[in-house]
mmCIF file of C-alpha atoms and ligand atoms in Angstrom:
data_model
loop_
_atom_site.group_PDB
_atom_site.id
_atom_site.type_symbol
_atom_site.label_atom_id
_atom_site.label_comp_id
_atom_site.label_asym_id
_atom_site.label_seq_id
_atom_site.Cartn_x
_atom_site.Cartn_y
_atom_site.Cartn_z
ATOM 1 C CA MET A 1 -22.550 -34.667 2.381
ATOM 2 C CA ALA A 2 -19.053 -34.463 1.513
ATOM 3 C CA LYS A 3 -16.842 -31.524 2.738
ATOM 4 C CA VAL A 4 -15.409 -29.201 0.354
ATOM 5 C CA THR A 5 -14.069 -26.066 0.319
ATOM 6 C CA ARG A 6 -15.691 -23.956 -1.773
ATOM 7 C CA THR A 7 -13.802 -20.540 -2.784
ATOM 8 C CA PRO A 8 -16.088 -17.846 -2.246
ATOM 9 C CA LEU A 9 -17.219 -15.772 -5.010
ATOM 10 C CA ILE A 10 -17.840 -11.534 -4.688
ATOM 11 C CA SER A 11 -20.084 -10.545 -7.532
ATOM 12 C CA GLY A 12 -20.512 -6.539 -8.194
ATOM 13 C CA ASN A 13 -24.029 -6.465 -10.291
ATOM 14 C CA TRP A 14 -23.677 -2.775 -11.495
ATOM 15 C CA LYS A 15 -26.939 -2.871 -12.853
ATOM 16 C CA MET A 16 -27.904 0.144 -15.278
ATOM 17 C CA HIS A 17 -24.827 2.365 -13.810
ATOM 18 C CA HIS A 18 -21.477 3.378 -14.746
ATOM 19 C CA ASN A 19 -20.995 4.783 -18.246
ATOM 20 C CA HIS A 20 -17.814 2.728 -19.850
ATOM 21 C CA PHE A 21 -15.599 5.897 -18.518
ATOM 22 C CA GLU A 22 -16.918 5.495 -15.224
ATOM 23 C CA ALA A 23 -16.399 1.869 -15.571
ATOM 24 C CA ILE A 24 -12.597 2.076 -15.976
ATOM 25 C CA GLN A 25 -12.740 4.468 -13.654
ATOM 26 C CA THR A 26 -13.959 2.043 -10.918
ATOM 27 C CA ILE A 27 -11.986 -1.072 -11.811
ATOM 28 C CA GLN A 28 -8.882 1.028 -11.777
ATOM 29 C CA LYS A 29 -9.478 2.393 -8.193
ATOM 30 C CA LEU A 30 -10.651 -1.462 -7.753
ATOM 31 C CA ALA A 31 -7.327 -2.562 -9.007
ATOM 32 C CA TYR A 32 -5.482 0.059 -6.659
ATOM 33 C CA LEU A 33 -7.658 -0.856 -3.662
ATOM 34 C CA LEU A 34 -7.043 -4.550 -3.668
ATOM 35 C CA HIS A 35 -4.287 -6.240 -2.870
ATOM 36 C CA LYS A 36 -2.533 -9.643 -4.363
ATOM 37 C CA ASP A 37 -3.705 -11.381 -1.306
ATOM 38 C CA ASP A 38 -6.927 -10.231 -1.187
ATOM 39 C CA LEU A 39 -7.426 -11.743 -5.055
ATOM 40 C CA GLU A 40 -5.953 -14.938 -4.091
ATOM 41 C CA ALA A 41 -8.478 -15.634 -1.119
ATOM 42 C CA VAL A 42 -11.585 -14.932 -3.301
ATOM 43 C CA ASP A 43 -12.884 -15.191 -6.605
ATOM 44 C CA VAL A 44 -14.464 -11.608 -7.729
ATOM 45 C CA SER A 45 -16.412 -10.951 -10.575
ATOM 46 C CA VAL A 46 -18.207 -7.332 -12.136
ATOM 47 C CA HIS A 47 -20.787 -7.337 -14.291
ATOM 48 C CA PRO A 48 -21.103 -3.780 -15.715
ATOM 49 C CA PRO A 49 -23.481 -3.293 -18.638
ATOM 50 C CA PHE A 50 -23.187 -3.831 -22.159
ATOM 51 C CA THR A 51 -21.843 -1.095 -23.776
ATOM 52 C CA ASP A 52 -19.053 -1.015 -21.036
ATOM 53 C CA LEU A 53 -17.810 -4.914 -21.627
ATOM 54 C CA ARG A 54 -15.438 -4.367 -24.192
ATOM 55 C CA SER A 55 -13.425 -1.774 -22.629
ATOM 56 C CA VAL A 56 -13.729 -3.157 -18.793
ATOM 57 C CA GLN A 57 -12.153 -6.299 -20.304
ATOM 58 C CA THR A 58 -9.162 -4.581 -22.368
ATOM 59 C CA VAL A 59 -8.284 -2.458 -18.703
ATOM 60 C CA LEU A 60 -8.917 -6.293 -16.849
ATOM 61 C CA GLU A 61 -6.306 -8.152 -19.539
ATOM 62 C CA ALA A 62 -3.907 -5.405 -20.219
ATOM 63 C CA ASP A 63 -3.034 -5.010 -16.473
ATOM 64 C CA ASP A 64 -3.499 -8.951 -15.764
ATOM 65 C CA ILE A 65 -6.079 -7.758 -12.667
ATOM 66 C CA GLN A 66 -7.391 -10.628 -11.134
ATOM 67 C CA ILE A 67 -11.200 -9.910 -11.558
ATOM 68 C CA ALA A 68 -13.381 -11.855 -13.758
ATOM 69 C CA LEU A 69 -15.651 -10.025 -16.287
ATOM 70 C CA GLY A 70 -18.889 -11.022 -15.810
ATOM 71 C CA ALA A 71 -22.323 -9.786 -17.927
ATOM 72 C CA GLN A 72 -25.896 -9.070 -16.227
ATOM 73 C CA HIS A 73 -28.221 -11.167 -18.377
ATOM 74 C CA CYS A 74 -27.737 -12.567 -22.182
ATOM 75 C CA HIS A 75 -29.976 -14.192 -24.867
ATOM 76 C CA PHE A 76 -30.064 -17.969 -25.288
ATOM 77 C CA GLU A 77 -29.776 -18.435 -28.865
ATOM 78 C CA GLU A 78 -26.323 -17.696 -30.657
ATOM 79 C CA LYS A 79 -27.863 -15.462 -33.109
ATOM 80 C CA GLY A 80 -30.905 -14.167 -35.226
ATOM 81 C CA ALA A 81 -34.014 -11.746 -35.032
ATOM 82 C CA PHE A 82 -34.037 -10.714 -31.432
ATOM 83 C CA THR A 83 -33.974 -6.938 -31.717
ATOM 84 C CA GLY A 84 -31.994 -5.145 -28.817
ATOM 85 C CA GLU A 85 -30.935 -8.819 -27.250
ATOM 86 C CA VAL A 86 -27.058 -9.785 -27.004
ATOM 87 C CA SER A 87 -25.911 -13.593 -28.031
ATOM 88 C CA PRO A 88 -24.165 -15.550 -25.366
ATOM 89 C CA ALA A 89 -21.771 -16.132 -28.114
ATOM 90 C CA PHE A 90 -20.705 -12.303 -27.854
ATOM 91 C CA LEU A 91 -20.047 -12.646 -24.405
ATOM 92 C CA ALA A 92 -18.200 -15.593 -24.185
ATOM 93 C CA LYS A 93 -15.798 -13.731 -27.373
ATOM 94 C CA LEU A 94 -15.491 -11.163 -24.891
ATOM 95 C CA ASN A 95 -14.056 -13.325 -22.169
ATOM 96 C CA VAL A 96 -16.982 -13.353 -20.052
ATOM 97 C CA SER A 97 -16.917 -15.817 -17.473
ATOM 98 C CA TYR A 98 -20.136 -15.132 -15.168
ATOM 99 C CA VAL A 99 -23.548 -14.600 -16.293
ATOM 100 C CA ILE A 100 -26.367 -13.227 -13.902
ATOM 101 C CA VAL A 101 -29.582 -15.213 -15.146
ATOM 102 C CA GLY A 102 -33.116 -14.779 -13.873
ATOM 103 C CA HIS A 103 -32.269 -11.552 -11.532
ATOM 104 C CA SER A 104 -35.401 -10.890 -9.735
ATOM 105 C CA GLU A 105 -35.578 -7.421 -11.654
ATOM 106 C CA ARG A 106 -35.299 -9.327 -14.827
ATOM 107 C CA ARG A 107 -38.516 -11.252 -13.895
ATOM 108 C CA GLU A 108 -40.483 -8.478 -12.489
ATOM 109 C CA ILE A 109 -39.779 -5.880 -14.821
ATOM 110 C CA PHE A 110 -39.303 -7.983 -17.969
ATOM 111 C CA GLY A 111 -41.782 -10.708 -17.213
ATOM 112 C CA GLU A 112 -38.467 -13.400 -17.710
ATOM 113 C CA SER A 113 -40.174 -16.562 -16.870
ATOM 114 C CA ASP A 114 -38.571 -20.110 -15.178
ATOM 115 C CA GLU A 115 -38.740 -21.943 -18.621
ATOM 116 C CA LEU A 116 -36.799 -18.381 -20.203
ATOM 117 C CA VAL A 117 -34.473 -18.681 -17.203
ATOM 118 C CA ASN A 118 -33.469 -21.979 -17.523
ATOM 119 C CA ALA A 119 -32.682 -21.773 -21.564
ATOM 120 C CA LYS A 120 -30.577 -19.092 -20.498
ATOM 121 C CA VAL A 121 -28.796 -21.133 -17.706
ATOM 122 C CA LYS A 122 -28.574 -23.960 -20.628
ATOM 123 C CA ALA A 123 -26.960 -21.379 -23.075
ATOM 124 C CA ILE A 124 -24.777 -19.928 -21.039
ATOM 125 C CA LEU A 125 -23.002 -22.880 -19.870
ATOM 126 C CA LYS A 126 -22.997 -24.455 -23.508
ATOM 127 C CA TRP A 127 -20.967 -21.157 -24.625
ATOM 128 C CA GLY A 128 -18.495 -22.466 -21.558
ATOM 129 C CA MET A 129 -19.638 -19.185 -18.919
ATOM 130 C CA THR A 130 -21.046 -20.112 -15.851
ATOM 131 C CA PRO A 131 -24.339 -19.269 -14.789
ATOM 132 C CA ILE A 132 -25.123 -17.242 -11.560
ATOM 133 C CA LEU A 133 -28.618 -18.163 -11.163
ATOM 134 C CA CYS A 134 -30.979 -15.932 -8.619
ATOM 135 C CA CYS A 135 -33.937 -17.044 -6.827
ATOM 136 C CA GLY A 136 -35.580 -15.181 -3.756
ATOM 137 C CA GLU A 137 -38.736 -14.353 -2.125
ATOM 138 C CA THR A 138 -41.026 -11.311 -2.162
ATOM 139 C CA LEU A 139 -42.068 -9.936 1.170
ATOM 140 C CA ASP A 140 -45.566 -11.182 0.714
ATOM 141 C CA GLU A 141 -44.109 -14.630 -0.020
ATOM 142 C CA ARG A 142 -41.782 -14.260 3.095
ATOM 143 C CA GLU A 143 -44.586 -13.473 5.225
ATOM 144 C CA ALA A 144 -47.187 -16.041 4.079
ATOM 145 C CA GLY A 145 -44.292 -18.770 5.093
ATOM 146 C CA ALA A 146 -43.972 -19.642 1.102
ATOM 147 C CA THR A 147 -40.143 -18.537 1.039
ATOM 148 C CA GLU A 148 -38.877 -22.362 0.668
ATOM 149 C CA GLU A 149 -41.960 -23.281 -2.166
ATOM 150 C CA LYS A 150 -40.544 -19.885 -4.047
ATOM 151 C CA VAL A 151 -37.136 -20.661 -4.261
ATOM 152 C CA ALA A 152 -37.088 -24.522 -4.452
ATOM 153 C CA GLY A 153 -39.378 -23.852 -7.784
ATOM 154 C CA GLN A 154 -36.939 -21.657 -9.305
ATOM 155 C CA VAL A 155 -33.748 -23.756 -8.466
ATOM 156 C CA ARG A 156 -35.749 -27.027 -10.010
ATOM 157 C CA ALA A 157 -37.039 -24.991 -12.629
ATOM 158 C CA GLY A 158 -33.860 -23.379 -13.461
ATOM 159 C CA LEU A 159 -31.769 -26.196 -13.406
ATOM 160 C CA ALA A 160 -34.176 -28.310 -15.285
ATOM 161 C CA GLY A 161 -32.037 -30.633 -17.614
ATOM 162 C CA VAL A 162 -28.648 -29.613 -16.818
ATOM 163 C CA THR A 163 -26.395 -32.647 -15.426
ATOM 164 C CA ALA A 164 -25.471 -32.895 -12.337
ATOM 165 C CA GLU A 165 -21.401 -32.738 -13.037
ATOM 166 C CA GLN A 166 -22.598 -28.740 -14.402
ATOM 167 C CA VAL A 167 -25.083 -28.007 -11.242
ATOM 168 C CA GLY A 168 -21.753 -28.485 -9.076
ATOM 169 C CA ALA A 169 -19.902 -25.887 -10.958
ATOM 170 C CA LEU A 170 -22.167 -23.376 -11.329
ATOM 171 C CA VAL A 171 -23.347 -20.523 -9.008
ATOM 172 C CA ILE A 172 -26.756 -19.950 -6.748
ATOM 173 C CA ALA A 173 -27.311 -16.537 -5.831
ATOM 174 C CA TYR A 174 -30.192 -16.160 -3.274
ATOM 175 C CA GLU A 175 -31.659 -12.591 -2.850
ATOM 176 C CA PRO A 176 -34.417 -12.051 -1.033
ATOM 177 C CA ILE A 177 -36.400 -9.237 -3.080
ATOM 178 C CA TRP A 178 -37.374 -7.122 -0.134
ATOM 179 C CA ALA A 179 -33.864 -7.055 0.700
ATOM 180 C CA ILE A 180 -32.800 -5.648 -2.947
ATOM 181 C CA GLY A 181 -31.648 -2.115 -2.917
ATOM 182 C CA THR A 182 -33.677 -1.355 0.236
ATOM 183 C CA GLY A 183 -30.660 -1.149 2.983
ATOM 184 C CA ARG A 184 -32.786 -4.180 4.667
ATOM 185 C CA THR A 185 -30.623 -7.484 4.806
ATOM 186 C CA ALA A 186 -31.991 -11.138 5.571
ATOM 187 C CA SER A 187 -30.196 -11.630 9.204
ATOM 188 C CA ALA A 188 -26.806 -13.830 8.937
ATOM 189 C CA GLU A 189 -29.405 -16.844 10.436
ATOM 190 C CA ASP A 190 -31.815 -16.376 8.082
ATOM 191 C CA ALA A 191 -29.977 -15.992 5.360
ATOM 192 C CA GLN A 192 -28.107 -18.914 6.052
ATOM 193 C CA ALA A 193 -31.144 -21.125 6.520
ATOM 194 C CA VAL A 194 -32.098 -20.293 3.303
ATOM 195 C CA CYS A 195 -29.026 -20.973 1.452
ATOM 196 C CA ALA A 196 -28.961 -24.113 3.547
ATOM 197 C CA PHE A 197 -32.313 -25.292 1.916
ATOM 198 C CA VAL A 198 -31.102 -24.284 -1.815
ATOM 199 C CA ARG A 199 -28.581 -26.658 -1.483
ATOM 200 C CA ALA A 200 -30.771 -29.295 0.019
ATOM 201 C CA THR A 201 -32.670 -28.701 -3.020
ATOM 202 C CA VAL A 202 -29.734 -29.027 -5.222
ATOM 203 C CA ALA A 203 -28.958 -32.504 -3.870
ATOM 204 C CA ASP A 204 -32.486 -33.596 -4.265
ATOM 205 C CA VAL A 205 -32.295 -32.319 -8.052
ATOM 206 C CA ALA A 206 -29.077 -32.879 -8.937
ATOM 207 C CA SER A 207 -26.877 -34.837 -6.750
ATOM 208 C CA ALA A 208 -24.724 -34.901 -3.270
ATOM 209 C CA ASP A 209 -21.349 -34.223 -4.607
ATOM 210 C CA ALA A 210 -23.403 -31.248 -6.715
ATOM 211 C CA ALA A 211 -24.939 -29.755 -3.626
ATOM 212 C CA ALA A 212 -21.278 -30.226 -1.603
ATOM 213 C CA SER A 213 -19.375 -28.231 -4.598
ATOM 214 C CA VAL A 214 -22.313 -25.706 -5.906
ATOM 215 C CA ARG A 215 -21.412 -22.341 -4.515
ATOM 216 C CA ILE A 216 -24.413 -20.267 -3.108
ATOM 217 C CA GLN A 217 -23.920 -16.265 -2.855
ATOM 218 C CA TYR A 218 -26.563 -14.255 -0.927
ATOM 219 C CA GLY A 219 -27.544 -10.681 -2.161
ATOM 220 C CA GLY A 220 -29.555 -7.748 -0.887
ATOM 221 C CA SER A 221 -28.009 -5.037 0.527
ATOM 222 C CA VAL A 222 -24.863 -6.633 1.023
ATOM 223 C CA LYS A 223 -22.537 -3.851 2.400
ATOM 224 C CA PRO A 224 -18.779 -3.744 4.299
ATOM 225 C CA GLY A 225 -20.374 -3.784 7.260
ATOM 226 C CA ASN A 226 -22.517 -7.148 7.525
ATOM 227 C CA ALA A 227 -20.177 -8.735 4.531
ATOM 228 C CA VAL A 228 -18.074 -10.608 7.699
ATOM 229 C CA GLU A 229 -20.991 -11.978 9.064
ATOM 230 C CA LEU A 230 -22.778 -12.937 6.089
ATOM 231 C CA MET A 231 -20.280 -14.997 4.373
ATOM 232 C CA SER A 232 -19.020 -16.443 7.524
ATOM 233 C CA GLN A 233 -22.095 -18.583 7.359
ATOM 234 C CA PRO A 234 -21.237 -22.630 6.297
ATOM 235 C CA ASP A 235 -23.847 -22.427 3.471
ATOM 236 C CA ILE A 236 -23.300 -18.407 2.222
ATOM 237 C CA ASP A 237 -19.967 -18.895 -0.187
ATOM 238 C CA GLY A 238 -19.768 -15.224 -1.310
ATOM 239 C CA ALA A 239 -22.413 -12.342 -2.350
ATOM 240 C CA LEU A 240 -23.689 -10.987 -4.959
ATOM 241 C CA VAL A 241 -23.711 -7.086 -4.230
ATOM 242 C CA GLY A 242 -25.320 -4.311 -6.256
ATOM 243 C CA GLY A 243 -25.487 -0.586 -4.800
ATOM 244 C CA ALA A 244 -22.386 -1.290 -2.782
ATOM 245 C CA SER A 245 -20.528 -2.487 -5.927
ATOM 246 C CA LEU A 246 -20.878 0.805 -7.538
ATOM 247 C CA VAL A 247 -18.362 2.365 -5.210
ATOM 248 C CA ALA A 248 -14.910 1.044 -5.474
ATOM 249 C CA GLU A 249 -13.983 1.383 -1.390
ATOM 250 C CA ASP A 250 -17.115 -0.218 -0.399
ATOM 251 C CA PHE A 251 -16.782 -3.111 -3.074
ATOM 252 C CA ALA A 252 -13.046 -3.629 -2.143
ATOM 253 C CA GLY A 253 -14.487 -3.496 1.658
ATOM 254 C CA ILE A 254 -16.628 -6.630 0.963
ATOM 255 C CA VAL A 255 -14.032 -8.405 -1.005
ATOM 256 C CA GLN A 256 -11.663 -8.115 1.872
ATOM 257 C CA PHE A 257 -13.975 -9.838 4.342
ATOM 258 C CA PRO A 258 -11.232 -12.486 4.950
ATOM 259 C CA SER A 259 -8.802 -10.739 6.255
ATOM 260 C CA GLN A 260 -11.311 -8.912 8.504
ATOM 261 C CA ARG A 261 -12.816 -11.919 9.837
ATOM 262 C CA ALA A 262 -9.451 -12.879 11.927
HETATM 263 P P1 PGA B 1 -28.115 -4.439 -3.693
HETATM 264 O O1 PGA B 1 -28.762 -5.317 -4.937
HETATM 265 O O2 PGA B 1 -27.116 -4.914 -3.107
HETATM 266 O O3 PGA B 1 -28.352 -2.939 -4.066
HETATM 267 O O4 PGA B 1 -29.678 -4.725 -2.828
HETATM 268 C C1 PGA B 1 -28.180 -6.546 -5.374
HETATM 269 C C2 PGA B 1 -28.557 -7.208 -6.014
HETATM 270 O O5 PGA B 1 -29.685 -6.971 -6.956
HETATM 271 O O6 PGA B 1 -27.842 -8.051 -6.926
#
């Protein structure tokens, strides 16, 4: 596989936390804590709730903060009778760069199927944004030795009909479900093994070039204390951070992992 440099992407998934006032405060604190060098070494995105997006966009753009705006999900149609849903076109209009798709909470609580996830991946790409496609196994699946089967199935289904070039430019987040919000993290060794497997799956469904350039994040209880070890693994290109992204000091500590690695 060709050796390419992949800029790590650290994404903060705020889930249903922070109203728009709290969101603005968090972004302002982050901007204060992060230096220019920090934001040149890695890519960073924040994914606030929909009601905060416009406020956060305004702060990021007015102060020229080098943090990308992200969303947590979207519908796959541009418009129509879909009460309560948000169009990918509306997100693109707010200069959203990254959209999380197929998070395990959406799959488990809101019944999102692989087919729906695939339709969303295509819609996000169509509107010029980058999908962060999530995959990951439950504890039962892990204990039954079915991790690879689950993850490969989600990756294959999620990327069906997407060109190899598009696959190479998107982001996959490997998030073992048992590690999300539990304080339990996959060991760096285990996380690396599954991320390497995801990369091999991408080589198979798309191309070797796509596999070499696709960014694969690890997610699941990433904290400042474990970020360096996890993100130093060769196939882990960043992190999707939930709980720790809500606190500016903690998220900044994770973003600053390259300087702590030295
Ligand atoms: P966590 O969440 O960091 O709180 O485990 C990760 C996620 O759900 O993306």
